[in-house]
GROMACS .gro file of C-alpha atoms in nm:
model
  320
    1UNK     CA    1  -0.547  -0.402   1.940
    2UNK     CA    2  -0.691  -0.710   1.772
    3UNK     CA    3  -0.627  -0.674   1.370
    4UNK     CA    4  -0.790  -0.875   1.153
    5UNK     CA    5  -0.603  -0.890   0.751
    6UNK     CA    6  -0.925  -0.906   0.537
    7UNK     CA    7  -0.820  -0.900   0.184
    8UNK     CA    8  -0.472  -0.841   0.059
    9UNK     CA    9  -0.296  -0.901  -0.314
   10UNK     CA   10  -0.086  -1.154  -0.174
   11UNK     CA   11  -0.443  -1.361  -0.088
   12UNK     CA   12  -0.536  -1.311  -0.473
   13UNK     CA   13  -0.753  -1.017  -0.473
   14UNK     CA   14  -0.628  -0.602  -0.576
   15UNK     CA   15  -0.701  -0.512  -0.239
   16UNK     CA   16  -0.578  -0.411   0.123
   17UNK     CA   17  -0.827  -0.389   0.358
   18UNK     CA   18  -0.807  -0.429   0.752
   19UNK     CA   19  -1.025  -0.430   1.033
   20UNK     CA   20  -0.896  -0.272   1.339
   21UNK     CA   21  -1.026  -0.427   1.732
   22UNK     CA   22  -0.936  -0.176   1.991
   23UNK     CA   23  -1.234  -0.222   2.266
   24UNK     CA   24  -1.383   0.137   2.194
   25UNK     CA   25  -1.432   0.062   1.812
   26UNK     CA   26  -1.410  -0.145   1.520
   27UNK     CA   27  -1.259   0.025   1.250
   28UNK     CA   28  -1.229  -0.107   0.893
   29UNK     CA   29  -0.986   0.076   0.682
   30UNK     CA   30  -1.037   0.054   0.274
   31UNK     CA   31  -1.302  -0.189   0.239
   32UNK     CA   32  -1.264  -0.232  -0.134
   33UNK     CA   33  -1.151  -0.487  -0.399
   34UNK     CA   34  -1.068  -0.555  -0.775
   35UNK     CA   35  -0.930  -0.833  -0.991
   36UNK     CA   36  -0.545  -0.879  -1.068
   37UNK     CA   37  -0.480  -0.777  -1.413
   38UNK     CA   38  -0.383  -1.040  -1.690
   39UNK     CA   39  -0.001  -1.110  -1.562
   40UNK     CA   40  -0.159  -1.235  -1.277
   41UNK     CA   41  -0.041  -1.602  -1.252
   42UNK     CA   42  -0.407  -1.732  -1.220
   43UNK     CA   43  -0.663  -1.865  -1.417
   44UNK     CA   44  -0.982  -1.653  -1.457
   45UNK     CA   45  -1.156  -1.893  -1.300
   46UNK     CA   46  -0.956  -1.874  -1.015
   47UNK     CA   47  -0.951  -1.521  -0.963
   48UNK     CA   48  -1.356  -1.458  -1.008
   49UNK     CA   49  -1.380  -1.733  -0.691
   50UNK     CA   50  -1.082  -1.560  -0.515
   51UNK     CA   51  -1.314  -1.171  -0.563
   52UNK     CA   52  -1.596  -1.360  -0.450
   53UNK     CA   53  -1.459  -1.493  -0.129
   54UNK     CA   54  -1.285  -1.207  -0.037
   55UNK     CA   55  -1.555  -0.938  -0.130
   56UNK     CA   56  -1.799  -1.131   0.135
   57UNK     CA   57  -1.543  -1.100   0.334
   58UNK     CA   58  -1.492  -0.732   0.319
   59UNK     CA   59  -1.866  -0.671   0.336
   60UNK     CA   60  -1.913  -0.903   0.656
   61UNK     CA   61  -1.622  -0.669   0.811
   62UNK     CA   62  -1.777  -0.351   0.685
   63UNK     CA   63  -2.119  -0.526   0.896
   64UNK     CA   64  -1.910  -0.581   1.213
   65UNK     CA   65  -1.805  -0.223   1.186
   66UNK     CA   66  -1.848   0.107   1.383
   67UNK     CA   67  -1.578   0.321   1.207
   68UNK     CA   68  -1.455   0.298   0.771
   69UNK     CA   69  -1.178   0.474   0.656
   70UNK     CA   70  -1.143   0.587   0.263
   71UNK     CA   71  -0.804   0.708   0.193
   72UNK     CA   72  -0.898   0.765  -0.169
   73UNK     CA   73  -1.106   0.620  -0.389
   74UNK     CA   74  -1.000   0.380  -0.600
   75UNK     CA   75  -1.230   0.029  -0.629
   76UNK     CA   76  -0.969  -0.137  -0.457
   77UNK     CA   77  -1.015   0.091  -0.211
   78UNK     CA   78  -1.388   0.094  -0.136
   79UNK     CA   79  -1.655  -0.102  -0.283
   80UNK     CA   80  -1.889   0.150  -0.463
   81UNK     CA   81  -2.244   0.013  -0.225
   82UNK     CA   82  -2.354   0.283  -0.055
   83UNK     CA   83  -2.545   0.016   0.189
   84UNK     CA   84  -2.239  -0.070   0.306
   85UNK     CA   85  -2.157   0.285   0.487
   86UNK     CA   86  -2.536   0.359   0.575
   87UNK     CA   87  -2.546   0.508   0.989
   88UNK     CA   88  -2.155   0.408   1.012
   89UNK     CA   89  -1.905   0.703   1.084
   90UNK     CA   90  -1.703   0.740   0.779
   91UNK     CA   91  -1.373   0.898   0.767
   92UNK     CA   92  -1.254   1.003   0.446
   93UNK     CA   93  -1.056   1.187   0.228
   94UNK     CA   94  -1.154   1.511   0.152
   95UNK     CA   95  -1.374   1.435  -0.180
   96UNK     CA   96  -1.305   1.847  -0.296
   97UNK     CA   97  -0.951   1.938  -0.241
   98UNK     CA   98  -0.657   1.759  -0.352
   99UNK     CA   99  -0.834   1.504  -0.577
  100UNK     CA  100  -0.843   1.397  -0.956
  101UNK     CA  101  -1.094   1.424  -1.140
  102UNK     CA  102  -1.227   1.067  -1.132
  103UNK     CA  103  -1.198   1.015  -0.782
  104UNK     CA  104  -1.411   1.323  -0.737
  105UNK     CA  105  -1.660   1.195  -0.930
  106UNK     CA  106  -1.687   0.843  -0.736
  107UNK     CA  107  -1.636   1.064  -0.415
  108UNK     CA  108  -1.951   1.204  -0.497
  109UNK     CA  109  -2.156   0.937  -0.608
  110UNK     CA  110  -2.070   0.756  -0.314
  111UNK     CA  111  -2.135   1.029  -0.054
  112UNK     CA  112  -2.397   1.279  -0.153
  113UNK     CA  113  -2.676   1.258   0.087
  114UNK     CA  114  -2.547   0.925   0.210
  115UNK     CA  115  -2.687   0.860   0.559
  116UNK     CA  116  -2.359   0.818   0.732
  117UNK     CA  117  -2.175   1.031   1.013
  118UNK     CA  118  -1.932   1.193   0.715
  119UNK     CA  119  -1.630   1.342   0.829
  120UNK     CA  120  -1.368   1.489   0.596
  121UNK     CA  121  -0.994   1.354   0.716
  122UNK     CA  122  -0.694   1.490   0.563
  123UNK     CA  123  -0.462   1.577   0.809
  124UNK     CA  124  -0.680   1.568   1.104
  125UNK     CA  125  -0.711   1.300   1.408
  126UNK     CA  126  -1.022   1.142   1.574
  127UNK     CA  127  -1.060   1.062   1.908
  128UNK     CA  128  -1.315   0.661   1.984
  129UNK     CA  129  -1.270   0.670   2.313
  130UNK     CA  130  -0.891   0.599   2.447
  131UNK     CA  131  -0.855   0.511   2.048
  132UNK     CA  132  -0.704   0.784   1.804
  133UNK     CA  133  -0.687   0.768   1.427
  134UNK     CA  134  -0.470   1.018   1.250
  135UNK     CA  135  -0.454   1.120   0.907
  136UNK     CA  136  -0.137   1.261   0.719
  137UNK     CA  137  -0.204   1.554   0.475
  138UNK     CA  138  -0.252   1.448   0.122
  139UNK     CA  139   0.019   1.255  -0.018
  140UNK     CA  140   0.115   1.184  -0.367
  141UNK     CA  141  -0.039   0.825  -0.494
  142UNK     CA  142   0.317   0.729  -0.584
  143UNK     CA  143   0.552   1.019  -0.753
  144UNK     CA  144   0.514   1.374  -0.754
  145UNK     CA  145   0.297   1.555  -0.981
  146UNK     CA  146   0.105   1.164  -1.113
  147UNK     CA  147  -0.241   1.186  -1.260
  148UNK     CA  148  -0.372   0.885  -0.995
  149UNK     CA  149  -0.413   1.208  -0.714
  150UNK     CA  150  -0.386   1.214  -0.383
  151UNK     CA  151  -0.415   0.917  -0.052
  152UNK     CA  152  -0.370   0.954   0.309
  153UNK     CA  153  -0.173   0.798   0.573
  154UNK     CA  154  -0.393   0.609   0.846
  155UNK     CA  155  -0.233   0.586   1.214
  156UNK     CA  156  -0.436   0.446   1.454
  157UNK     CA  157  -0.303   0.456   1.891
  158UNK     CA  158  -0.477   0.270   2.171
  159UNK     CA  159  -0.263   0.251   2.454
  160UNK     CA  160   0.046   0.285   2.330
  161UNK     CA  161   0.050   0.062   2.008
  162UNK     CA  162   0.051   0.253   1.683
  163UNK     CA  163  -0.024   0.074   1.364
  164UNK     CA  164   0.015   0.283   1.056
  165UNK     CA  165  -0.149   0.193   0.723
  166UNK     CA  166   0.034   0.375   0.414
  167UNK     CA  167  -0.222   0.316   0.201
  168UNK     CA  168  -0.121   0.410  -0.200
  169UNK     CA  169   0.219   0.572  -0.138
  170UNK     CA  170   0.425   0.319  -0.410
  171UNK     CA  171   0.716   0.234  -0.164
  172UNK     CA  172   0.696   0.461  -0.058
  173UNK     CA  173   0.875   0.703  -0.322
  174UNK     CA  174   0.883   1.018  -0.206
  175UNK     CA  175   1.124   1.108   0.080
  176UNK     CA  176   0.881   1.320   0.264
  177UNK     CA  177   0.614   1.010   0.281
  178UNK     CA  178   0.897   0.857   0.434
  179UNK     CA  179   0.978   1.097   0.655
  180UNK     CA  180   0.617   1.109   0.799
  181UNK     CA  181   0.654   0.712   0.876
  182UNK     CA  182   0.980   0.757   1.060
  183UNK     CA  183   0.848   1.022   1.254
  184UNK     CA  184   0.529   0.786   1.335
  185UNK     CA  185   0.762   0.484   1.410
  186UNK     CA  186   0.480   0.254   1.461
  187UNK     CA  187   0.485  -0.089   1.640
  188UNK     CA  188   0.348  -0.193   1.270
  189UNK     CA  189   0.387  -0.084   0.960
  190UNK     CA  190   0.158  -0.178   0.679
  191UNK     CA  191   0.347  -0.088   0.323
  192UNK     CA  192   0.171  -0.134  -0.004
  193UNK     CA  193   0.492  -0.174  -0.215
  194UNK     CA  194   0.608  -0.024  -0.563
  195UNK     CA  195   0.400  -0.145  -0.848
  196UNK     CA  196   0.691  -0.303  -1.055
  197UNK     CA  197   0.407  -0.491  -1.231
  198UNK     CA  198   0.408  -0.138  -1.385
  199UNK     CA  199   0.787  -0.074  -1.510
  200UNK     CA  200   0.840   0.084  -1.778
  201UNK     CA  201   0.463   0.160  -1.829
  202UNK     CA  202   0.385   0.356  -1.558
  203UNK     CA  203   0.684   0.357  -1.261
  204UNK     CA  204   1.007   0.456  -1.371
  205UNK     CA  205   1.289   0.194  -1.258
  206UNK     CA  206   1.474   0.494  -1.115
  207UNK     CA  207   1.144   0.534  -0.897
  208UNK     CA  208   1.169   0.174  -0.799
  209UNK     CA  209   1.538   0.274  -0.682
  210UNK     CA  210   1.375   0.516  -0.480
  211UNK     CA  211   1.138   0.286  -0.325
  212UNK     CA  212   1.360   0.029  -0.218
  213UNK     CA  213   1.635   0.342  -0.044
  214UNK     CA  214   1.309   0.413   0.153
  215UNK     CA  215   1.181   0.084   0.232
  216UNK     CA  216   1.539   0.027   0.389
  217UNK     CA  217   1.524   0.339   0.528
  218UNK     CA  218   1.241   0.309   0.735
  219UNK     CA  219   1.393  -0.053   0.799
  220UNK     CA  220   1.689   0.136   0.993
  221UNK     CA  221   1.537   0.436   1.110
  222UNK     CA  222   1.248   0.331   1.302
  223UNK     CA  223   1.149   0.078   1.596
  224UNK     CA  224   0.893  -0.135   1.431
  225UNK     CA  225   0.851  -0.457   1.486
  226UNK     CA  226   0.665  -0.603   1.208
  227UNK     CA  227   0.717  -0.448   0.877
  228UNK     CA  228   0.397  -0.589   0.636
  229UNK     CA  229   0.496  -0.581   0.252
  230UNK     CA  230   0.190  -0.630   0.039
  231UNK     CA  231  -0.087  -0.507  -0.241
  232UNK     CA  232   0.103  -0.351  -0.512
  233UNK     CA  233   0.419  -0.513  -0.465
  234UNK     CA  234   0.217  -0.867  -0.454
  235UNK     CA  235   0.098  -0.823  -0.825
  236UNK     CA  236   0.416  -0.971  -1.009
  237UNK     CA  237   0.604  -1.269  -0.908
  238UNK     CA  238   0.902  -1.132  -0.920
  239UNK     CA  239   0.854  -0.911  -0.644
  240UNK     CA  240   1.144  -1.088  -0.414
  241UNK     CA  241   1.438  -1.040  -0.667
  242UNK     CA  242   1.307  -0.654  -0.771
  243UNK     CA  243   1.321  -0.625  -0.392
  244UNK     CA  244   1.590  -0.832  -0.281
  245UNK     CA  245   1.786  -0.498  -0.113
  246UNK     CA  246   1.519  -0.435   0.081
  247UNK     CA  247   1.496  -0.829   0.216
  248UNK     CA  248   1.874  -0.803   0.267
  249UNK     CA  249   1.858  -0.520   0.453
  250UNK     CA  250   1.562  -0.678   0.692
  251UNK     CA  251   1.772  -0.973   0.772
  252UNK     CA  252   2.122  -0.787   0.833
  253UNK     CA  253   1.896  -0.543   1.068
  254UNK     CA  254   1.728  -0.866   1.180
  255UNK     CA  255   1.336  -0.732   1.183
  256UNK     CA  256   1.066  -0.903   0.942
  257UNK     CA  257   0.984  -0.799   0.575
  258UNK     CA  258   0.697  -1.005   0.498
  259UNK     CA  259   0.382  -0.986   0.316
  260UNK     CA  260  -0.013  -1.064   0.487
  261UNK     CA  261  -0.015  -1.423   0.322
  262UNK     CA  262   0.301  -1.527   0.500
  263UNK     CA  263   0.233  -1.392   0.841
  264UNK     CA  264  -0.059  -1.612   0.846
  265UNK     CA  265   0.137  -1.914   0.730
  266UNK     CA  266   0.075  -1.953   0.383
  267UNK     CA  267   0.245  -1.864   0.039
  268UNK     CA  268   0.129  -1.587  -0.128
  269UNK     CA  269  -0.105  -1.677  -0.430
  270UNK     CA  270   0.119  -1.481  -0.730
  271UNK     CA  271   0.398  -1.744  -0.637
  272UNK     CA  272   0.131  -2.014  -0.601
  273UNK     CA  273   0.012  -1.969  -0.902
  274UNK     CA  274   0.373  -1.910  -1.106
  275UNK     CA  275   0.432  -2.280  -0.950
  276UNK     CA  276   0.133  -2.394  -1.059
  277UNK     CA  277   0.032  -2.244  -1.400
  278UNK     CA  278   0.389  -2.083  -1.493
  279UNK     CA  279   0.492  -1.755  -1.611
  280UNK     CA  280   0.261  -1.479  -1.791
  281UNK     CA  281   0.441  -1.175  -1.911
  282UNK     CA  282   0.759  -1.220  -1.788
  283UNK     CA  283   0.947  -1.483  -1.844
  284UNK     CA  284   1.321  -1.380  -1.767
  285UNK     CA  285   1.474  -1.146  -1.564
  286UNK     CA  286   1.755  -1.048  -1.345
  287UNK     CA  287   1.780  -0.948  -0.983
  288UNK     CA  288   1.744  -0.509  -0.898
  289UNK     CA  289   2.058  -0.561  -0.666
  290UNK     CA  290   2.308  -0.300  -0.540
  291UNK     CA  291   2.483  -0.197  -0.901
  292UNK     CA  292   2.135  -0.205  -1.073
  293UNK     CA  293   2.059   0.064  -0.823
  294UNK     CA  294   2.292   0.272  -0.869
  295UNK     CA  295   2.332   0.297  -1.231
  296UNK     CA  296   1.971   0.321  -1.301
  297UNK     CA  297   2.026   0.652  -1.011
  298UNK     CA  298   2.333   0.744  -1.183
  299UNK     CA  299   2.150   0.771  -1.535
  300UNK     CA  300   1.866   0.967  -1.315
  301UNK     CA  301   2.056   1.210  -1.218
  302UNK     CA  302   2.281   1.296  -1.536
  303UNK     CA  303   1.919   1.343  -1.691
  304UNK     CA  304   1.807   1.597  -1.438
  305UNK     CA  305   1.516   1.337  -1.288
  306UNK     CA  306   1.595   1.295  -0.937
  307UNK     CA  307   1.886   1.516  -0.721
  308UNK     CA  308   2.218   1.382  -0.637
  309UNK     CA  309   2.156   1.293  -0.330
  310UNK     CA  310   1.951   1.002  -0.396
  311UNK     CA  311   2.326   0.850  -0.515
  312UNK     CA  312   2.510   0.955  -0.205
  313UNK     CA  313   2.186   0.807   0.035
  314UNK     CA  314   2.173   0.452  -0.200
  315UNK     CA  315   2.565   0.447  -0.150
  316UNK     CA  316   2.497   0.498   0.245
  317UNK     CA  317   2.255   0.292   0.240
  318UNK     CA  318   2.328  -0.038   0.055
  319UNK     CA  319   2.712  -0.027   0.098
  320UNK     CA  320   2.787   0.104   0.486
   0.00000   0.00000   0.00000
């Protein structure tokens, strides 16, 4: 499979979109793109160029294309031009079941009588050929019960790589996302990260505990060779000492943790631009290491927000 990275955070732009090669199809998965938010490290001048460039770039993919994937519908997620899907076969997330009521609304503006091959995802698999794409059920965007809805998982096989795209899973969080990636165990994984631009507003730090337990978890657990760390985790440029577990753990397991910017040689643009134009919102901080971890899980727990186990799993985890 030939993949092509079209737009990612760590190139500047809200966004991870990717167009899949496989010889039966051309797949593009979440053609869609937004500005970063104020704590950016950019100017705005900077970022408007940066959504131009890359929003050609996502349409020009969407052109080359066969097959689109929506795993929800957030504007980084799909560009809202319904030229862009006209006679292409669209796989998407059910816009009816498991679905806020915002996304339901672009869901329909986007599809009704849209002249496209439409055909509803979740938890299904489509067969291009020798190419299959799978879908996971709906999945929580992030932690149970949140008011951003639903995603799927994207899987796509062509003799006998697997690539698996997690789309909005914040991590991911949630054991049972997890679970589903380990039981994948993909040649590549494509993780879009917690949104620690977000602590304390919307993500819990006890959530970004979480996180990192399952981003080393699925660092241990399964064979994959290239383990791609980007979008939300790409937003703040703090991102490597919030993380820093989850790094360690990559290079005492000796497997790559990296993000899309840095697998194509270059640095990603939210430490670029904290070089360059210096800190926004946060100015000091300290490292989420191992003792951070567990007292911000220890406090969880004594407050009835996550189950015990989480403790015994960071202990086995980040200690053993």
């Amino acid at each position: 499979m030939r993949v092509e990275y079209v737009a990612f955070d760590s190139f500047g732009v809200k966004s991870s979109c990717v167009k899949i090669e496989t010889g039966d199809c051309v797949i593009v998965i979440d053609p869609g793109i937004a500005s970063e938010t104020g704590s950016f490290p950019l100017t705005p001048d900077e970022k408007r160029s940066l959504r131009r460039r890359y929003e050609g770039a996502i349409r020009h993919a969407c052109s080359e294309s066969e097959v689109i994937v929506l795993t929800h519908y957030h504007y980084d997620h799909h560009i809202p031009d319904r030229r862009l899907y006209k006679d292409k076969t669209l796989l998407v997330k059910d816009p009816w079941n498991f679905i806020n009521r915002s996304q339901k609304g672009r869901a329909e503006a986007l599809l009704d009588d849209l002249e496209a091959d439409i055909r509803i995802a979740d938890g299904k698999a489509f067969n291009f050929g020798s190419t299959r794409v799978l879908f996971s059920k709906p999945l929580w965007h992030g932690t149970e019960g949140t008011s951003l809805g639903y995603v799927l998982t994207v899987e796509v096989q062509h003799k006998g790589e697997k690539i698996l795209y997690t789309s909005d899973v914040d991590g991911p969080v949630l054991k049972e996302t997890t679970d589903i990636i380990v039981d994948a165990n993909p040649n590549v994984i494509i993780l879009d990260g917690p949104p620690t631009y977000l602590l304390g507003y919307i993500m819990a730090y006890y959530n970004l505990a979480r996180s990192i337990l399952n981003i080393c978890r699925l660092l241990e657990e399964t064979e994959t060779d290239l383990f791609i760390l980007d979008h939300h985790a790409l937003r703040d440029y703090r991102y490597m000492d919030l993380l820093q577990e989850a790094y360690e753990k990559a290079e005492v397991l000796g497997k790559s943790l990296c993000t899309v910017a840095e697998l194509l040689g270059e640095r990603p643009k939210v430490l670029e631009g904290y070089d360059k134009n210096g800190p926004t919102r946060w100015r000091t901080w300290r490292p989420f290491g191992k003792r951070e971890i567990i007292d911000v899980l220890k406090n969880a727990v004594e407050n009835g927000l996550v189950h015990r186990e989480w403790l015994k799993k960071a202990r086995e985890l980040l200690y053993e």
